[in-house]
PDB file of C-alpha atoms in Angstrom:
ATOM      1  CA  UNK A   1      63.371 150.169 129.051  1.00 51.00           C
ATOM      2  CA  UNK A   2      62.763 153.241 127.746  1.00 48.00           C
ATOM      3  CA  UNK A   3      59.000 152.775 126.855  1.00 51.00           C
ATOM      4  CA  UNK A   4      58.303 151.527 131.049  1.00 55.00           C
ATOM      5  CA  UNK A   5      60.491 154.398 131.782  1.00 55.00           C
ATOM      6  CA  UNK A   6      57.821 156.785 130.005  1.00 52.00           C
ATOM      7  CA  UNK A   7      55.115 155.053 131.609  1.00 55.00           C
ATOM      8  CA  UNK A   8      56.448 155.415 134.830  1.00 62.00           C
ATOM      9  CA  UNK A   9      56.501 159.254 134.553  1.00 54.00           C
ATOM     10  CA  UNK A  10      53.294 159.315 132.935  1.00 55.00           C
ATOM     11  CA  UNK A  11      51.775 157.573 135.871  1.00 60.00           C
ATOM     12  CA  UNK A  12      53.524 159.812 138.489  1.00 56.00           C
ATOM     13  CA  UNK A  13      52.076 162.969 136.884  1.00 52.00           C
ATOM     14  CA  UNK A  14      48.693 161.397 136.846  1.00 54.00           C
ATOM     15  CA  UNK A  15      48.504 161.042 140.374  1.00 59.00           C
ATOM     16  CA  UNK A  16      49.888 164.714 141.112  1.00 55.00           C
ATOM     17  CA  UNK A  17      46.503 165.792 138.963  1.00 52.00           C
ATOM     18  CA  UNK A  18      44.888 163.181 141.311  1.00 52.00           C
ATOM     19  CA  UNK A  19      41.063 161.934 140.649  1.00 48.00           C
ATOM     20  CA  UNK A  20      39.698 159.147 139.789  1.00 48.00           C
ATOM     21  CA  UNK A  21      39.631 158.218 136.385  1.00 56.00           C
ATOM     22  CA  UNK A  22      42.879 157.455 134.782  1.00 59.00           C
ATOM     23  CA  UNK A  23      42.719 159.330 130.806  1.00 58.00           C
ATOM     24  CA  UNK A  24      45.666 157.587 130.388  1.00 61.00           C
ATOM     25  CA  UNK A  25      45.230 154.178 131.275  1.00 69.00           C
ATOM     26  CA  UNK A  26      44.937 152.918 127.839  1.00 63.00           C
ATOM     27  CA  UNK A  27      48.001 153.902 126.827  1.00 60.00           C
ATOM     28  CA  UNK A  28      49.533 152.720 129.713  1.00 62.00           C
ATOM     29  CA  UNK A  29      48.174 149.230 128.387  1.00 68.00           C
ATOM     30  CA  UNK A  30      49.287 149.663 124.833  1.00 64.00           C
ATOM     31  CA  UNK A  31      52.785 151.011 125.993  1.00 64.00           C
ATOM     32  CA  UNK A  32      52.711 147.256 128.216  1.00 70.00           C
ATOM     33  CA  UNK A  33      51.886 145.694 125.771  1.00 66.00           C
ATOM     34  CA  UNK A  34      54.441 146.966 123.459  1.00 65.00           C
ATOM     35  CA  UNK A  35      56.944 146.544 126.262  1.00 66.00           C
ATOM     36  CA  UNK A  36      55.930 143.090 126.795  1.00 73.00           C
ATOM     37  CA  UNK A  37      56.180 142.137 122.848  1.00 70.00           C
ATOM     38  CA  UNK A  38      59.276 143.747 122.565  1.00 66.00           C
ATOM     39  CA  UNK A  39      60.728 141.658 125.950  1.00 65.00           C
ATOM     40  CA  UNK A  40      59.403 138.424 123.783  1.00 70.00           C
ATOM     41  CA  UNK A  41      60.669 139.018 120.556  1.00 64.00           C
ATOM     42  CA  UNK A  42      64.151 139.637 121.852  1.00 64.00           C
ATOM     43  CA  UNK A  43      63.859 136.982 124.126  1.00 67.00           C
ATOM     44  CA  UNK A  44      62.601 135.036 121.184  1.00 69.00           C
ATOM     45  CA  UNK A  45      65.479 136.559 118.987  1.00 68.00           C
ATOM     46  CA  UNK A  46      68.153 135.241 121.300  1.00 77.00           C
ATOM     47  CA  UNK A  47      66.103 132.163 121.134  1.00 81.00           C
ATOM     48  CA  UNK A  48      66.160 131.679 117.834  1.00 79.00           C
ATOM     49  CA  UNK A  49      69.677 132.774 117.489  1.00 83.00           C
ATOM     50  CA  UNK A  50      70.965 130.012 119.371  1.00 82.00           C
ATOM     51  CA  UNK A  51      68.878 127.255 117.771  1.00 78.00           C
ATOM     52  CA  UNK A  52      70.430 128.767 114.411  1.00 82.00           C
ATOM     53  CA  UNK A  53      74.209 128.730 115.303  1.00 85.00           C
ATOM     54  CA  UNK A  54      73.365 125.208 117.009  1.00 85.00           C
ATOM     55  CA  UNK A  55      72.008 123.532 114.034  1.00 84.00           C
ATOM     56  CA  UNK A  56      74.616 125.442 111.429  1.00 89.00           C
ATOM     57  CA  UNK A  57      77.015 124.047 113.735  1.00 90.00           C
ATOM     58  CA  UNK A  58      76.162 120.673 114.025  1.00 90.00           C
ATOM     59  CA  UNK A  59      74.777 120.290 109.908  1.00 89.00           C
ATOM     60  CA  UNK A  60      78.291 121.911 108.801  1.00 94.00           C
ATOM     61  CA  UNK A  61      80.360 119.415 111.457  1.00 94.00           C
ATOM     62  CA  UNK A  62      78.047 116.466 109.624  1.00 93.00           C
ATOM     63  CA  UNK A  63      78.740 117.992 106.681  1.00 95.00           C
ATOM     64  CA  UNK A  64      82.871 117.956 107.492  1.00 96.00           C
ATOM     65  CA  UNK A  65      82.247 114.455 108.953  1.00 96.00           C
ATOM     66  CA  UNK A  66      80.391 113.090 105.200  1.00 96.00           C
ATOM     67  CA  UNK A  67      82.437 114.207 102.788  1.00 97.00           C
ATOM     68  CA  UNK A  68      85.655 113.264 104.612  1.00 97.00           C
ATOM     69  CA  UNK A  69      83.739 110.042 104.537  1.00 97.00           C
ATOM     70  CA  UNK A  70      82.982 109.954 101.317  1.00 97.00           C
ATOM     71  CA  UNK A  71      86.416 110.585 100.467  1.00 97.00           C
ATOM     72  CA  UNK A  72      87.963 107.492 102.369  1.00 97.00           C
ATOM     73  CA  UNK A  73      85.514 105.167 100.989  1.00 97.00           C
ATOM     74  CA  UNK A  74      86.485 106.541  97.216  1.00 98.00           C
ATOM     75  CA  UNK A  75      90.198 106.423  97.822  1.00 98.00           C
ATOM     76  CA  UNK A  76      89.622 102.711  99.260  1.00 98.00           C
ATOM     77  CA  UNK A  77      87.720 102.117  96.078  1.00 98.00           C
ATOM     78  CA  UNK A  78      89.888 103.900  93.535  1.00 98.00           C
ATOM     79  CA  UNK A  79      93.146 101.978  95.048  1.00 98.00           C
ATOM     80  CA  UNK A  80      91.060  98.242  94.951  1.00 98.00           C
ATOM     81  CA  UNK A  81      89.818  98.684  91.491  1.00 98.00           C
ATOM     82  CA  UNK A  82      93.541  99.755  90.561  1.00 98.00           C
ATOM     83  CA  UNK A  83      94.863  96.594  91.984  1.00 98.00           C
ATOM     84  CA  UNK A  84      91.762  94.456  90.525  1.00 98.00           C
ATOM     85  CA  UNK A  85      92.410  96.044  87.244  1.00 98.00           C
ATOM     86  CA  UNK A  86      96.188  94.865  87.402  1.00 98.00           C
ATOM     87  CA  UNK A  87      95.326  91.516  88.663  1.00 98.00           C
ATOM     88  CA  UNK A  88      93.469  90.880  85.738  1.00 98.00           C
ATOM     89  CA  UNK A  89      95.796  91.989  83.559  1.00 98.00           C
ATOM     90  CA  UNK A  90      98.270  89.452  85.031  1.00 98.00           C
ATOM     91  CA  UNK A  91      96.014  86.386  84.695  1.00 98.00           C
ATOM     92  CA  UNK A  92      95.482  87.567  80.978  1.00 98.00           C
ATOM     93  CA  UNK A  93      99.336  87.474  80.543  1.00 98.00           C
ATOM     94  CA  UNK A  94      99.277  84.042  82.605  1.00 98.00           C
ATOM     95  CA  UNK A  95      96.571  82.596  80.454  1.00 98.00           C
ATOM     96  CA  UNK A  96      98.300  83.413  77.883  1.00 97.00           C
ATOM     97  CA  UNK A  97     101.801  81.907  78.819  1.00 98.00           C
ATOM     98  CA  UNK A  98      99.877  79.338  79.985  1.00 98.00           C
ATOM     99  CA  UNK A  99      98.578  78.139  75.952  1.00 98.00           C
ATOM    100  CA  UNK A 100     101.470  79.287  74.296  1.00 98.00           C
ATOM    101  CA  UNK A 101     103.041  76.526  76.591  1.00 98.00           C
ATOM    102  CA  UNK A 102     100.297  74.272  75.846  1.00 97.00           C
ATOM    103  CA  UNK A 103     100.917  74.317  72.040  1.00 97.00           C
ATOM    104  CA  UNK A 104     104.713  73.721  72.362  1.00 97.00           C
ATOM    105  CA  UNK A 105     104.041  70.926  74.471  1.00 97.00           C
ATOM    106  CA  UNK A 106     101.283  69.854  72.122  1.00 98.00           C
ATOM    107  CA  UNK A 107     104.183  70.125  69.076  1.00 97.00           C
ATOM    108  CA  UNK A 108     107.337  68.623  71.352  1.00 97.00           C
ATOM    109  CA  UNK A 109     104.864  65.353  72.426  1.00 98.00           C
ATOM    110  CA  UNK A 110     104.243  65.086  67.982  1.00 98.00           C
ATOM    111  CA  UNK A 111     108.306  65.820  67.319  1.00 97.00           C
ATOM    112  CA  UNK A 112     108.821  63.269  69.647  1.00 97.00           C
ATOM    113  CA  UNK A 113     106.024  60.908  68.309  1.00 97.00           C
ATOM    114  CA  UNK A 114     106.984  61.203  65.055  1.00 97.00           C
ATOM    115  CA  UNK A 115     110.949  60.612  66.222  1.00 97.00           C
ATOM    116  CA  UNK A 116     110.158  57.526  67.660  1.00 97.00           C
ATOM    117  CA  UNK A 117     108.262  55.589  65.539  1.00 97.00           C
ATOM    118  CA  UNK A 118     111.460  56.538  62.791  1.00 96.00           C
ATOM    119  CA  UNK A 119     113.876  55.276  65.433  1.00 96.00           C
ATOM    120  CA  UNK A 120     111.322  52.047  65.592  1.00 96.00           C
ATOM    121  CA  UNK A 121     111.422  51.575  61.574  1.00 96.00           C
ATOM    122  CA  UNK A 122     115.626  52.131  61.444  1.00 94.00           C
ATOM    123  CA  UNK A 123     116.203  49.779  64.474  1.00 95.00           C
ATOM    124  CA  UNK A 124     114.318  47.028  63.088  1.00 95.00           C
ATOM    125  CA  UNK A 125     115.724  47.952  59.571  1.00 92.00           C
ATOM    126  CA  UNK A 126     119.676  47.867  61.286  1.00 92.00           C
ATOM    127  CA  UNK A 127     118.791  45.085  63.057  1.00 93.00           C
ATOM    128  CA  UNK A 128     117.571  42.736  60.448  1.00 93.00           C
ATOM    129  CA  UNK A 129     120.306  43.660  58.169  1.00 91.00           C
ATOM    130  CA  UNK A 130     122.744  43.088  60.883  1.00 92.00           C
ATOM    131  CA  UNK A 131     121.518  39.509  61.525  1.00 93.00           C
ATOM    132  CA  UNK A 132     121.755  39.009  57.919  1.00 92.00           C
ATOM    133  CA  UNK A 133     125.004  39.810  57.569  1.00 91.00           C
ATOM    134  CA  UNK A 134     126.187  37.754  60.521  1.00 92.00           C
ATOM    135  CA  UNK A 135     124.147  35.220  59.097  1.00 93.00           C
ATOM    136  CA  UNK A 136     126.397  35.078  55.971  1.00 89.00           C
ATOM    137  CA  UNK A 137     129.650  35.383  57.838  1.00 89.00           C
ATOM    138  CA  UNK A 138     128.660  32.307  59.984  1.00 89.00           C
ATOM    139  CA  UNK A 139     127.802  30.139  57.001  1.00 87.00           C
ATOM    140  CA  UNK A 140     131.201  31.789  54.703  1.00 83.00           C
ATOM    141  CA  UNK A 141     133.284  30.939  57.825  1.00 81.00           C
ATOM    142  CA  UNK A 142     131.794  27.682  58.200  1.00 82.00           C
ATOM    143  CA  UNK A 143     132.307  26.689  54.688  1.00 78.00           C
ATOM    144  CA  UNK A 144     136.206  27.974  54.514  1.00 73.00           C
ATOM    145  CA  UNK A 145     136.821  25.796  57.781  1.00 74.00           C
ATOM    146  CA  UNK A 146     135.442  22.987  56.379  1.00 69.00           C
ATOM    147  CA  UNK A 147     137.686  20.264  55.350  1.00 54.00           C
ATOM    148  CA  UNK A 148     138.318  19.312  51.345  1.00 54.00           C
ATOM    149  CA  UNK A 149     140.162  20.916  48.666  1.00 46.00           C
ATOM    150  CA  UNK A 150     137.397  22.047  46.735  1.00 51.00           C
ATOM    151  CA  UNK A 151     137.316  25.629  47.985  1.00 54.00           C
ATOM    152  CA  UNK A 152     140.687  25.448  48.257  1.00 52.00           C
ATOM    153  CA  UNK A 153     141.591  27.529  45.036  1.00 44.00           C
ATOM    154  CA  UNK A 154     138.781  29.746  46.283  1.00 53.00           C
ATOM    155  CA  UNK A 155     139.859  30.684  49.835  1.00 53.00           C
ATOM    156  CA  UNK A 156     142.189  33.574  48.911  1.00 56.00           C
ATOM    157  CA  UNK A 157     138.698  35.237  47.470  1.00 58.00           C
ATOM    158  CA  UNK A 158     136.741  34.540  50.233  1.00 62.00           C
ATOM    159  CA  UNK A 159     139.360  36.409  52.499  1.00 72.00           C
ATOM    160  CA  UNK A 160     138.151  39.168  50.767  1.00 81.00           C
ATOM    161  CA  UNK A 161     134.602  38.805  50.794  1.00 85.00           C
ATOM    162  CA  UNK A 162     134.965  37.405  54.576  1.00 85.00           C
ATOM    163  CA  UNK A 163     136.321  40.933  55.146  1.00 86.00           C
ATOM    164  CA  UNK A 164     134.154  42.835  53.436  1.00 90.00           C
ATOM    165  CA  UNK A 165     131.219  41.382  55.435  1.00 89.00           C
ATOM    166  CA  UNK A 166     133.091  41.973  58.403  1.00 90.00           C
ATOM    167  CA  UNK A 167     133.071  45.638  57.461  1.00 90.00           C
ATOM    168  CA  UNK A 168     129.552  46.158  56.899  1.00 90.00           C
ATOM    169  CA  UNK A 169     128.585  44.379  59.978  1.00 91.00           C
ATOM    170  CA  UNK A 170     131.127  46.716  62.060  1.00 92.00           C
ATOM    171  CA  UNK A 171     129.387  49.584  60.385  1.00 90.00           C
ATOM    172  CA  UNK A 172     125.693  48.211  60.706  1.00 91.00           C
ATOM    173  CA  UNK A 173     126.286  47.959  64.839  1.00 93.00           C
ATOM    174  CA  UNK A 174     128.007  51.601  65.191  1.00 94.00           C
ATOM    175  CA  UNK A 175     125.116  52.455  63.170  1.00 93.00           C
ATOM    176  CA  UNK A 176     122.844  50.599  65.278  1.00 94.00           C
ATOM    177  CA  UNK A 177     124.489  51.950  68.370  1.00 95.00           C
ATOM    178  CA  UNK A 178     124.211  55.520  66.997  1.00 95.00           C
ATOM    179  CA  UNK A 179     121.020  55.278  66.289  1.00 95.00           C
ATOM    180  CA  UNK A 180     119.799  54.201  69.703  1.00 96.00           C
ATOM    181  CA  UNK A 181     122.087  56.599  71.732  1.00 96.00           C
ATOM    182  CA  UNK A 182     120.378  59.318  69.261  1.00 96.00           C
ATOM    183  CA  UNK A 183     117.121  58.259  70.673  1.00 97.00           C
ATOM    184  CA  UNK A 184     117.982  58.073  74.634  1.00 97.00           C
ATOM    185  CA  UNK A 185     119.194  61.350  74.470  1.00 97.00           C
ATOM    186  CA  UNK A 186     116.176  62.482  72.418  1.00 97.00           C
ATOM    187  CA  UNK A 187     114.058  60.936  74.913  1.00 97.00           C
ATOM    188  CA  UNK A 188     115.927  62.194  77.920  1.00 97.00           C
ATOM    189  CA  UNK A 189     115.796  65.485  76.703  1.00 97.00           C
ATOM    190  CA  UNK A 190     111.652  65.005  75.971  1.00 97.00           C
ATOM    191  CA  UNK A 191     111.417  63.718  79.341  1.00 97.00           C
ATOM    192  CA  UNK A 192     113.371  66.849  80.943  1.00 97.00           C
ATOM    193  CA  UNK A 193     111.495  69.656  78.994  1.00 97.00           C
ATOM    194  CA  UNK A 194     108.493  67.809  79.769  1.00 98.00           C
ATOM    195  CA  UNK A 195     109.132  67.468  83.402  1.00 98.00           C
ATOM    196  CA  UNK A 196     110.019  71.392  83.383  1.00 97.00           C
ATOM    197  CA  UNK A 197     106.779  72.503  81.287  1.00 97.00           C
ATOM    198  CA  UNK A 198     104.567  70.564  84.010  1.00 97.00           C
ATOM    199  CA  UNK A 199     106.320  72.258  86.963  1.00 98.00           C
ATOM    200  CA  UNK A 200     105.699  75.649  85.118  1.00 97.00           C
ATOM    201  CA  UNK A 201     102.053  74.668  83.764  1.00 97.00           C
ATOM    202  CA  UNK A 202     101.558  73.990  87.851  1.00 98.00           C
ATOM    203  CA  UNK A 203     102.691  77.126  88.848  1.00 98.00           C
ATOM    204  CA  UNK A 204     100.949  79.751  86.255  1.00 98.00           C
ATOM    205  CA  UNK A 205      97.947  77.402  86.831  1.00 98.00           C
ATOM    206  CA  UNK A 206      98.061  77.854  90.922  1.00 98.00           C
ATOM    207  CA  UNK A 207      99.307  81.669  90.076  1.00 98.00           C
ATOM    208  CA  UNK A 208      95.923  82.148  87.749  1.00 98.00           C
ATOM    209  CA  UNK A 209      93.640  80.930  90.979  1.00 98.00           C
ATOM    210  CA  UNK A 210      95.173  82.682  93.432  1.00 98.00           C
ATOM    211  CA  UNK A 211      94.828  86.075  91.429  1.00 98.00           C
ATOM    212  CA  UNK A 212      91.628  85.626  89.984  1.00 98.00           C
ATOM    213  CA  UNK A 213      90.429  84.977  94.112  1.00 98.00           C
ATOM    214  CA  UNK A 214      92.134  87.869  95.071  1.00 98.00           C
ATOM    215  CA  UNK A 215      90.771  90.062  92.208  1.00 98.00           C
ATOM    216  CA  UNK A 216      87.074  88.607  92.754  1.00 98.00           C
ATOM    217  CA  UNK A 217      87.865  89.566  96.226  1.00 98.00           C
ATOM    218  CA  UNK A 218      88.624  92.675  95.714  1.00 98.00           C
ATOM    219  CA  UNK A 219      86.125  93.170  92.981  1.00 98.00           C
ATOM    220  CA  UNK A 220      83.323  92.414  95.606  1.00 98.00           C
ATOM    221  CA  UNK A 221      84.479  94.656  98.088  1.00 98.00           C
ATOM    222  CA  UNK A 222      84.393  97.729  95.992  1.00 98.00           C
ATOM    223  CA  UNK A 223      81.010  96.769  94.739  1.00 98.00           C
ATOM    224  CA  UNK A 224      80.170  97.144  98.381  1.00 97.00           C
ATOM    225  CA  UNK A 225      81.923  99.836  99.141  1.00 97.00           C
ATOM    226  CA  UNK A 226      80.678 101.623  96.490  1.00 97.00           C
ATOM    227  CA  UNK A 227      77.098 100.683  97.890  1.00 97.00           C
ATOM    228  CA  UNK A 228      78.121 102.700 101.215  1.00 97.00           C
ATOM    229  CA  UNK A 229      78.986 105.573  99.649  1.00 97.00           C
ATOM    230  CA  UNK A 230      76.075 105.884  97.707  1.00 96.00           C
ATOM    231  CA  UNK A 231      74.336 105.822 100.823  1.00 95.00           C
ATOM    232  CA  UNK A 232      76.839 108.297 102.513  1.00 96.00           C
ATOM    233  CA  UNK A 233      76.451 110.500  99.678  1.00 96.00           C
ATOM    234  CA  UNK A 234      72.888 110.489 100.031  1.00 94.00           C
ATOM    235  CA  UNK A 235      73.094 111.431 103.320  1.00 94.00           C
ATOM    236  CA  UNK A 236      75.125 114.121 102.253  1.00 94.00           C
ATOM    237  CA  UNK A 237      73.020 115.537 100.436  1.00 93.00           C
ATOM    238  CA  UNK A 238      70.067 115.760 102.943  1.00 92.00           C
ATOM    239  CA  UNK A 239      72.488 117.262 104.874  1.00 93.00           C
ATOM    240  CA  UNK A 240      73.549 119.863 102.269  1.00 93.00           C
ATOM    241  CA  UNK A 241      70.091 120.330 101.542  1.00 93.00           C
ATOM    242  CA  UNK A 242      68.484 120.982 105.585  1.00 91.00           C
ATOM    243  CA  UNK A 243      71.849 123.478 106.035  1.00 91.00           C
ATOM    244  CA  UNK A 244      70.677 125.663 102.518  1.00 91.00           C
ATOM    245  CA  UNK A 245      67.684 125.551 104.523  1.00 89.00           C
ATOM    246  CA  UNK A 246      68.639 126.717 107.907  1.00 85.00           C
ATOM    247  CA  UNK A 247      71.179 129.271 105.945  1.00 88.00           C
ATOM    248  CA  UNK A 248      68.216 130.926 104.222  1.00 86.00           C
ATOM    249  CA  UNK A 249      66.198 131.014 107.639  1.00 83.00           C
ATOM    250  CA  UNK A 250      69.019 132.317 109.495  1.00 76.00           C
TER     251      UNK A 250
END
């Protein structure tokens, strides 16, 4: 303003001198010209000024808008691999339940093998005895009923031995009896524990799957979430990189 307002005056006091030749027409052009640059660079300051605090704006709001990003996706990530981690650490427990389980099964089903074939051996052992000794008492009592003196002087002592026999075979059946309630309780109880281990075998088992799915689950998701913030980080940086840019240019 200044500069067109010196050119103005020179101007007027060139036409008070009058003539026709202007000496000072080429300043006149250098002081437009001037004028005119100076119109354009501020023009093209105010220009330029804009375009800066529109791109600082918008690179710093995407730069806001990433890393906020970024963070979501790595608390996601952090919190799945937390519960993954746990997860496995369950079915490890499980799996191990699960054998420990396995081998007392494994050692009940030989304890109860082994209890068995013993009850087998003394049934068959009580048994046998038993028939023999009812054996004898049917043939002593048959030969003391029989008619004829000949035993006569004899009967008194086989009373005794009569009784006697009687004795042993009481005590061979309660032995018998014993022996065989011993081993329907045994095997009740084998059956129960055995019933019990299966329902809990079931359930670890069916407790394993479900966590290892939900743990492989989870596993995949973080491997792609962790591909999207590798790709939001890298777009991060670009951004971080294009505002150093526009900082040192502005």
């Amino acid at each position: 303003a200044a500069l067109a307002q010196l050119a103005s005056r020179m101007a007027a006091v060139m036409r008070q001198r009058g003539g026709s030749a202007d000496p000072f027409a080429k300043v006149k052009g250098l002081i437009g010209d001037m004028i005119e640059k100076l119109e354009a660079d501020a023009a093209a300051d105010q220009s330029k000024k804009a375009y800066c605090d529109k791109e600082l704006a918008e690179s710093n709001e995407k730069k806001t808008d990433k890393t906020a990003e970024i963070e979501k996706l790595s608390t996601k990530i952090d919190k799945m691999s937390a519960t993954s981690a746990q997860l496995k650490e369950e079915v490890a427990e499980l799996q191990g339940a699960l054998a420990k389980l396995a081998k007392a099964q494994a050692e009940m089903d030989a304890l109860r093998q082994r209890e068995h074939e013993a009850f087998v051996q003394n049934k068959a052992d009580m048994e046998q005895g038993l028939q023999g000794v009812k054996l004898a008492l049917k043939i002593l009592n048959e030969y003391y009923a029989s008619e004829g003196k000949a035993h006569d002087a004899a009967s008194g002592g086989g009373s005794g031995i009569i009784g006697m026999l009687e004795v042993v075979e009481s005590d061979f059946s309660k032995s018998l009896a014993g022996i065989m309630t011993t081993e329907d309780t045994a095997a009740a109880e084998y059956d129960r524990e055995t019933k019990e281990n299966e329902i809990e075998k079931t359930m670890k088992t069916k407790d394993v799957e479900h966590k290892e799915k939900e743990s492989a689950y989870l596993d995949k998701t973080v491997s792609e979430l962790s591909a999207d913030r590798s790709s939001v980080q890298a777009e991060l940086d670009a951004v971080v990189e294009y505002l150093k840019k526009i900082e040192e240019q502005c």
